PDB file of C-alpha atoms in Angstrom:
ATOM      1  CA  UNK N 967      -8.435   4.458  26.353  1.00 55.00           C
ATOM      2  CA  UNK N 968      -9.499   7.199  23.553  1.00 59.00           C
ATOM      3  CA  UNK N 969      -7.168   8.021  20.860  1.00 63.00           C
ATOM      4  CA  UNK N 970      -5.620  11.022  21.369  1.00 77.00           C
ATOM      5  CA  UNK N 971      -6.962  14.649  19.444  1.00 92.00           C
ATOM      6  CA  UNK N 972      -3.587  15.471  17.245  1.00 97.00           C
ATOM      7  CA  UNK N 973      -3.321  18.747  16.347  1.00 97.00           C
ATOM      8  CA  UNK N 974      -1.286  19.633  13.015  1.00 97.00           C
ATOM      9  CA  UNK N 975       2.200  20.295  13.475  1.00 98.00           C
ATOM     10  CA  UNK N 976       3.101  23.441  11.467  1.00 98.00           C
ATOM     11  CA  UNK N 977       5.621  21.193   9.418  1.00 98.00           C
ATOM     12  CA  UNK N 978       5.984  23.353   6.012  1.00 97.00           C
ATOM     13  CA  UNK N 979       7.986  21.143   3.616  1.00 96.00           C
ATOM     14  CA  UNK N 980       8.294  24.225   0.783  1.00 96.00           C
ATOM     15  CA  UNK N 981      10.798  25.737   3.807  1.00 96.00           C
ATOM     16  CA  UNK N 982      13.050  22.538   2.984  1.00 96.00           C
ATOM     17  CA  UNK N 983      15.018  20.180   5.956  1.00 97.00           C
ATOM     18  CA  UNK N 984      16.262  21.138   8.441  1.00 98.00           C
ATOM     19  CA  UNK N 985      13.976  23.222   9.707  1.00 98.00           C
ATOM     20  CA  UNK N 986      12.835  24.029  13.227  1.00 98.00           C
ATOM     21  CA  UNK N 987       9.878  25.899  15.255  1.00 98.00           C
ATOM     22  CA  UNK N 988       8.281  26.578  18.807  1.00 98.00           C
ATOM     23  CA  UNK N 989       4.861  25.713  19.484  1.00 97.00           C
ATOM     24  CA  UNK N 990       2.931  25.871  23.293  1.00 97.00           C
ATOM     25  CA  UNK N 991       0.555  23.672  24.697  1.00 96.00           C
ATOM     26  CA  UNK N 992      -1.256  23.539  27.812  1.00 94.00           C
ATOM     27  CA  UNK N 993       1.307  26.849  29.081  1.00 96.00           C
ATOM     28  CA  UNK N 994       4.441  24.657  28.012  1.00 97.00           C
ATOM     29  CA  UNK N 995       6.274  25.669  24.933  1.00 98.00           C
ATOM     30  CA  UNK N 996       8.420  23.023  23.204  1.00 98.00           C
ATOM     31  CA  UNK N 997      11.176  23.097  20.154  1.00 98.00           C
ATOM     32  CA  UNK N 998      10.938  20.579  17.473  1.00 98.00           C
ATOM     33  CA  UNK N 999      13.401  19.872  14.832  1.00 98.00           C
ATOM     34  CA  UNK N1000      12.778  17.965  11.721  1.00 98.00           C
ATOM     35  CA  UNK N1001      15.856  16.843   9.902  1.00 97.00           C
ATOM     36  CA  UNK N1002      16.294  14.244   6.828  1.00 96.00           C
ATOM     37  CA  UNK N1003      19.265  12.201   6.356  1.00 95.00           C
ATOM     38  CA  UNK N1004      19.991  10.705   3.227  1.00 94.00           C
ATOM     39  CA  UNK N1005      22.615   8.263   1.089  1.00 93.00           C
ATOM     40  CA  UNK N1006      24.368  10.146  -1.035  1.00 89.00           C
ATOM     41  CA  UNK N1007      23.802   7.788  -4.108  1.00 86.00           C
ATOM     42  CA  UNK N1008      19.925   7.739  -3.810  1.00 85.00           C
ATOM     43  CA  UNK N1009      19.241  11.665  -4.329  1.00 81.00           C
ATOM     44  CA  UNK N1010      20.104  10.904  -8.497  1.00 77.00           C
ATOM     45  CA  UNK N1011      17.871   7.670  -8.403  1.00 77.00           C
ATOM     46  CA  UNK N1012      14.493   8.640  -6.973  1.00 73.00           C
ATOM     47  CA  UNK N1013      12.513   7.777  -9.657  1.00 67.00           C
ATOM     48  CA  UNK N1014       9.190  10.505  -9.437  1.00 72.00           C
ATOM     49  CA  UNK N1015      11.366  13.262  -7.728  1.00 81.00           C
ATOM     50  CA  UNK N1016       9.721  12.041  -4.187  1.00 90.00           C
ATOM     51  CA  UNK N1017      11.785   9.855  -1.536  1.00 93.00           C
ATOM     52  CA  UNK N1018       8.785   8.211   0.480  1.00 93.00           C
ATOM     53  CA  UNK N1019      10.510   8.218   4.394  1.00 96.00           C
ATOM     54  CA  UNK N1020      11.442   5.888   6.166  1.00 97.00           C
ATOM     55  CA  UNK N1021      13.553   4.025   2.866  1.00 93.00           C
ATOM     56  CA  UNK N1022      16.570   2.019   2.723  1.00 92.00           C
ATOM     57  CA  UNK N1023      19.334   4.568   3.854  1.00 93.00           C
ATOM     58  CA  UNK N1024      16.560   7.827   4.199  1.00 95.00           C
ATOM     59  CA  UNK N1025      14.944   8.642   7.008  1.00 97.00           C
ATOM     60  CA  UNK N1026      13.621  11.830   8.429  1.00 98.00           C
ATOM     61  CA  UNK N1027      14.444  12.432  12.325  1.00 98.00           C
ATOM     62  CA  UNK N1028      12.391  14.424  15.180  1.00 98.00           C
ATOM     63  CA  UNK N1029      14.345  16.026  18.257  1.00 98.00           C
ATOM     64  CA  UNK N1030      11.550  17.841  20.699  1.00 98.00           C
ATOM     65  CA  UNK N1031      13.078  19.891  23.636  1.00 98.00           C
ATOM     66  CA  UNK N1032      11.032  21.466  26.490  1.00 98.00           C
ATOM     67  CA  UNK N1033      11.556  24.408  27.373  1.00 98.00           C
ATOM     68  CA  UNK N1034      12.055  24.709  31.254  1.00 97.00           C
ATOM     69  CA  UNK N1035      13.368  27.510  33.107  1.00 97.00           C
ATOM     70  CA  UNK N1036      16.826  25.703  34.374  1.00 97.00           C
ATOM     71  CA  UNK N1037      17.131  25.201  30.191  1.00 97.00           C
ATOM     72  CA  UNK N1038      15.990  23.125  27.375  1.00 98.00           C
ATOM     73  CA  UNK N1039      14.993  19.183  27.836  1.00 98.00           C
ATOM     74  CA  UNK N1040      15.301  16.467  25.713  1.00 98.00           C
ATOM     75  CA  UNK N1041      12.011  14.542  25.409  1.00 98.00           C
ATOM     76  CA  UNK N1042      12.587  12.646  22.205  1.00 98.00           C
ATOM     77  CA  UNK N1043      15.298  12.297  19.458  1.00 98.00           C
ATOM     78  CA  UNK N1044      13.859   9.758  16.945  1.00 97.00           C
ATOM     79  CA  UNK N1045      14.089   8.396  13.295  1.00 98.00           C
ATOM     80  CA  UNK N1046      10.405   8.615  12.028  1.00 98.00           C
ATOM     81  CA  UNK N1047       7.907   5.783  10.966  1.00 98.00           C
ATOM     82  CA  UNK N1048       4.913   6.564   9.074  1.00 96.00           C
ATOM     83  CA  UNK N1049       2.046   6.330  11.225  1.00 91.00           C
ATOM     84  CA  UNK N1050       3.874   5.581  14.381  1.00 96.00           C
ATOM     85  CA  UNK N1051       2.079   7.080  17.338  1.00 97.00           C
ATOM     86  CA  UNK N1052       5.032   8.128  20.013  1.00 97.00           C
ATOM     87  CA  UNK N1053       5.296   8.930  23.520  1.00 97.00           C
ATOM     88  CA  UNK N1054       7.448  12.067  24.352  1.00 97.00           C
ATOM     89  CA  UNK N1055       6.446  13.021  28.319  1.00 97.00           C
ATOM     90  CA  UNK N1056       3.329  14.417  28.012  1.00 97.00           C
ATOM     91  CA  UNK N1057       3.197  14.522  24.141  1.00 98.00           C
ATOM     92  CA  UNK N1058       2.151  12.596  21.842  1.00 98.00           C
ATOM     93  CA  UNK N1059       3.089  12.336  18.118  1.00 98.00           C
ATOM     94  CA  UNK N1060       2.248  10.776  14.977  1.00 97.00           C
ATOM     95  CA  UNK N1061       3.821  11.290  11.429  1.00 98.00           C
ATOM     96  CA  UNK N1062       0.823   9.898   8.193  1.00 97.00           C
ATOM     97  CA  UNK N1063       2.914  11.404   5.806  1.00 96.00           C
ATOM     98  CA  UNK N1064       6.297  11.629   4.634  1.00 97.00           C
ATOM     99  CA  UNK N1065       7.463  12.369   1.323  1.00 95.00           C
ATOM    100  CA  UNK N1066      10.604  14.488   0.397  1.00 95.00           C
ATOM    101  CA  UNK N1067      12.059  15.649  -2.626  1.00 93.00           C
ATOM    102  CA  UNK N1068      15.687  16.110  -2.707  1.00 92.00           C
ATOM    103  CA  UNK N1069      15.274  19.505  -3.755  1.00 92.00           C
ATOM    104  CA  UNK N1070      13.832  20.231   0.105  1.00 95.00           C
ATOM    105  CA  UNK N1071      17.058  19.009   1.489  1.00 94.00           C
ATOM    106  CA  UNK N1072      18.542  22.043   2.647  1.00 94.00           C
ATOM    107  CA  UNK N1073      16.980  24.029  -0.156  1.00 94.00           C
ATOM    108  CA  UNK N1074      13.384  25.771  -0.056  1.00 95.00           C
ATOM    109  CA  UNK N1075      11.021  25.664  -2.911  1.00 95.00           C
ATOM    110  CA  UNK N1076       7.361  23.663  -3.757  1.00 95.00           C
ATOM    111  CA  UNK N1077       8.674  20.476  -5.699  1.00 93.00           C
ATOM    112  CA  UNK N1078       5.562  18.094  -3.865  1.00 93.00           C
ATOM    113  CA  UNK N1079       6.808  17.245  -0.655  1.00 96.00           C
ATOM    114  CA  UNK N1080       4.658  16.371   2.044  1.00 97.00           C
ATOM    115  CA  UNK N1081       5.425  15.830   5.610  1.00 97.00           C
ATOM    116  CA  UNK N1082       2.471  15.935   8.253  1.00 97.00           C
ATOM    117  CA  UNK N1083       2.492  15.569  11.820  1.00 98.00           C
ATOM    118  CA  UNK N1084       0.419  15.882  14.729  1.00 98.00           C
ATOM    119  CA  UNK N1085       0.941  16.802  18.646  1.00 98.00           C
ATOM    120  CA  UNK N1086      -1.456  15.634  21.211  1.00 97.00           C
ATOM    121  CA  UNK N1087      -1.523  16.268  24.914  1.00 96.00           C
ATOM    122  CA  UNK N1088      -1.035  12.175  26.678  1.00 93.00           C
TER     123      UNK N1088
END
């Protein structure tokens, strides 16, 4: 079987975590929210400014909903693994980068975090 074709996710890190947005494929539109949680004690002690996700006690989580006409559907509520590819219905999803400065955590700005994603049809 072929890999799959991802498309980038329109993940901009500058807008900080959490942050949400729509996006349609194939006449279906879906939510997706990216959230980060992290230990308290490890936003003073990142040592370059960047947390590289998943770490001991950080980890960045996806939630993608459907959008159906009876109301919204869960597909997938997941902690995040760099280069992971998963299965959500008829998405799939894969996450190469994931970097995160505290700064980003509910606060926007351009401090150098990266997180990319892509969305392919399964």
């Amino acid at each position: 079987m072929a890999a799959p074709n991802f498309l980038a996710l329109p993940i901009d890190p500058a807008e900080g975590f959490p942050q949400a947005f729509r996006l349609s494929l194939a006449g279906r539109s879906y939510q997706f929210r990216l959230y980060a949680n992290v230990r308290e004690e490890l936003l003073d002690s990142v040592p370059d400014g960047l947390l590289d996700l998943p770490a001991d006690g950080a980890f960045l989580v996806l939630s993608v909903d459907r959008e159906e006409p009876a109301g919204l559907v869960t597909l997938l509520r997941r902690k995040l693994v760099r280069g992971v590819e998963y299965h959500a219905a008829e998405l799939a999803l894969t996450f190469p980068a994931m970097r995160l400065d505290p700064r980003n955590l509910n606060g926007s700005g351009s401090f150098g975090s990266q997180v990319t994603g892509g969305v392919a049809l399964r």
